[in-house]
PDB file of C-alpha atoms in Angstrom:
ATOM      1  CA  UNK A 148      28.079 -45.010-102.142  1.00  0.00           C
ATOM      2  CA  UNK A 149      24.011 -45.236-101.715  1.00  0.00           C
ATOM      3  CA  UNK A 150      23.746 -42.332 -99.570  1.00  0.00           C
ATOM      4  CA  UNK A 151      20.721 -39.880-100.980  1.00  0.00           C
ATOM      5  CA  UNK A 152      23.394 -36.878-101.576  1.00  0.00           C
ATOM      6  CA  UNK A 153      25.569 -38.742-103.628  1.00  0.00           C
ATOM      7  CA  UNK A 154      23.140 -40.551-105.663  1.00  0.00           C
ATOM      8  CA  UNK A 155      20.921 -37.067-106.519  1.00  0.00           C
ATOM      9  CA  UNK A 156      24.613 -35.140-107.174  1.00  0.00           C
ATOM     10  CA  UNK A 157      25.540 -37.336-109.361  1.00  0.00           C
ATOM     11  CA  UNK A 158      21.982 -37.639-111.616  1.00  0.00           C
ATOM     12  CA  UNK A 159      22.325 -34.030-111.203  1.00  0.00           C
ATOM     13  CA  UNK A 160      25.635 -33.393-112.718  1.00  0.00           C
ATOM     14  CA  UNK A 161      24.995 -36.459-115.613  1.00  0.00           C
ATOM     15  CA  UNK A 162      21.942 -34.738-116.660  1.00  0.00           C
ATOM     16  CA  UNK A 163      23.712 -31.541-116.354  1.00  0.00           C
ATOM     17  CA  UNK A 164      26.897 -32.710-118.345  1.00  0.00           C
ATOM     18  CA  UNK A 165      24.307 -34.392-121.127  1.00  0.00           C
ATOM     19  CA  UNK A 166      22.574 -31.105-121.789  1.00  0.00           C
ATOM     20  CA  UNK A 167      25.957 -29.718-122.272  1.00  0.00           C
ATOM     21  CA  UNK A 168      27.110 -31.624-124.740  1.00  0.00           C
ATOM     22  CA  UNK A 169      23.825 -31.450-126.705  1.00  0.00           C
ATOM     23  CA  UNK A 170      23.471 -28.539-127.140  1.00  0.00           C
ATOM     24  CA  UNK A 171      26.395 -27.135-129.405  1.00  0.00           C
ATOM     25  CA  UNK A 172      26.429 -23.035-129.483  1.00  0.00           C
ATOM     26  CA  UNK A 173      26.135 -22.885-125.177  1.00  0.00           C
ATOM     27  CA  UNK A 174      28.639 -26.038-124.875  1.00  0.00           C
ATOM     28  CA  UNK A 175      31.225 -23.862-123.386  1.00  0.00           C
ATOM     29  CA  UNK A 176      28.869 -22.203-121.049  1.00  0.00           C
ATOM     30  CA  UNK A 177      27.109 -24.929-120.036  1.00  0.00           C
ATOM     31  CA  UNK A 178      30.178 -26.756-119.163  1.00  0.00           C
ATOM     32  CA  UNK A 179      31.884 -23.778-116.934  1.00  0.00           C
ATOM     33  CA  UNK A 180      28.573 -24.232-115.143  1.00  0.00           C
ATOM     34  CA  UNK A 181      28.265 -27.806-114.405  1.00  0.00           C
ATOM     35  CA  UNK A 182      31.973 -26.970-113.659  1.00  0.00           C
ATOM     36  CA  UNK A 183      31.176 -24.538-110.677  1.00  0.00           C
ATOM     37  CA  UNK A 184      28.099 -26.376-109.976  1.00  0.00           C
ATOM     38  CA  UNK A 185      30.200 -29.243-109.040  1.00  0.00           C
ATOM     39  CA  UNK A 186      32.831 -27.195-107.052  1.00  0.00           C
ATOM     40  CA  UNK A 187      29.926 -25.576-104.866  1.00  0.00           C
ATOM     41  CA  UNK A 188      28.473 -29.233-104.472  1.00  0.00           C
ATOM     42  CA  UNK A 189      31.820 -30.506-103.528  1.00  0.00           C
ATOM     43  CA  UNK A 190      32.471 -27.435-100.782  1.00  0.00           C
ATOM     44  CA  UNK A 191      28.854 -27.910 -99.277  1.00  0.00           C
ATOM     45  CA  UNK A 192      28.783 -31.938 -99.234  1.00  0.00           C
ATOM     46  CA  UNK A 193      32.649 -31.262 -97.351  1.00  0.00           C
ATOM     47  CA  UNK A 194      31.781 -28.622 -95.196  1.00  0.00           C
ATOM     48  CA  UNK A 195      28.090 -31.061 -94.007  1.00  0.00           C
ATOM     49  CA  UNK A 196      30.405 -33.780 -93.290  1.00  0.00           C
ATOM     50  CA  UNK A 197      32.994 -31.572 -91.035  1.00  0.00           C
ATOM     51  CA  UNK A 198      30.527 -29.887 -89.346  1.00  0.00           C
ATOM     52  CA  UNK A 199      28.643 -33.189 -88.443  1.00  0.00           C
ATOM     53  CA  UNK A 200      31.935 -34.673 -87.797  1.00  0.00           C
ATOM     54  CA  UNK A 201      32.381 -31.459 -84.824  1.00  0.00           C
ATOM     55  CA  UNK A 202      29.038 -32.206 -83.697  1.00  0.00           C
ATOM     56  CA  UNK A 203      29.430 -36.059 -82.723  1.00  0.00           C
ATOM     57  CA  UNK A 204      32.928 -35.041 -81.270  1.00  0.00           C
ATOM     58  CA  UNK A 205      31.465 -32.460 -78.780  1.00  0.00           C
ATOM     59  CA  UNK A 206      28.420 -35.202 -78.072  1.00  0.00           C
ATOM     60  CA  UNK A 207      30.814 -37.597 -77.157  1.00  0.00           C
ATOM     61  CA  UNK A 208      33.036 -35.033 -75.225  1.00  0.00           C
ATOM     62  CA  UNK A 209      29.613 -34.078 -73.440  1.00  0.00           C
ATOM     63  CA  UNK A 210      28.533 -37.897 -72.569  1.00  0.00           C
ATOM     64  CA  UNK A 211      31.666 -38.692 -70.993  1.00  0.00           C
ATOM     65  CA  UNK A 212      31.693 -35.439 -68.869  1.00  0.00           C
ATOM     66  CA  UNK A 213      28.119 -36.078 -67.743  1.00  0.00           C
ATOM     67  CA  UNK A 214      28.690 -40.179 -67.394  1.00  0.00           C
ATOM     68  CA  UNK A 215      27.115 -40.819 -69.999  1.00  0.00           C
ATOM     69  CA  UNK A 216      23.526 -38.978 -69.081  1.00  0.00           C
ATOM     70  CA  UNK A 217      20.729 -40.950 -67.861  1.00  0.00           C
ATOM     71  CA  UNK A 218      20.550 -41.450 -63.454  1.00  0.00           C
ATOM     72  CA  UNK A 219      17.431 -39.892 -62.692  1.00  0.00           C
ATOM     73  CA  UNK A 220      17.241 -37.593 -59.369  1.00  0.00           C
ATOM     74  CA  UNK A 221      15.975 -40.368 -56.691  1.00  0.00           C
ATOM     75  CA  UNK A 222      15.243 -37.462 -54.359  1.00  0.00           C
ATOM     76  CA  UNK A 223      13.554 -38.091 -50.988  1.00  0.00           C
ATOM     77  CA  UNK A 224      14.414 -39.639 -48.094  1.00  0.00           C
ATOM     78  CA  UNK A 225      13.336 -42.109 -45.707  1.00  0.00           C
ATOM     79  CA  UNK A 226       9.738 -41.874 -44.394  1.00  0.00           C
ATOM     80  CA  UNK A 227       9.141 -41.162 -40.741  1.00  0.00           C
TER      81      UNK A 227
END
């Protein structure tokens, strides 16, 4: 996937992952972070899509109860 969320998580977590295994004495550590780190990525990225997900469903729910928007008022009447 090229979307901008995916392709900055994942430089994120590489570069993440790559100072974790570099660095030997905080290995553990650094790991259980990029661990969590991930988890709370995963959760937000999930909870984006669901909520954008509700919002198109109520747009659409709203378009076809107003026909779809749009008309205009035409007003007036004839002239005398």
């Amino acid at each position: 996937m090229n979307h901008p969320w995916i392709v900055y998580l994942t430089a994120y977590l590489s570069s993440r992952i790559e100072r974790a295994r570099s660095a030997p004495s905080r290995g553990a550590s650094a790991v259980e972070w990029v661990i969590i780190t991930a988890i709370i990525a995963g959760v937000a990225l999930g909870l984006a899509t669901l909520i954008r997900t509700l919002v198109e469903q109520q747009q659409g729910q709203i378009e076809q109860n107003f026909g779809g928007g749009g008309g205009g008022g035409g007003g007036g009447g004839g002239g005398g």
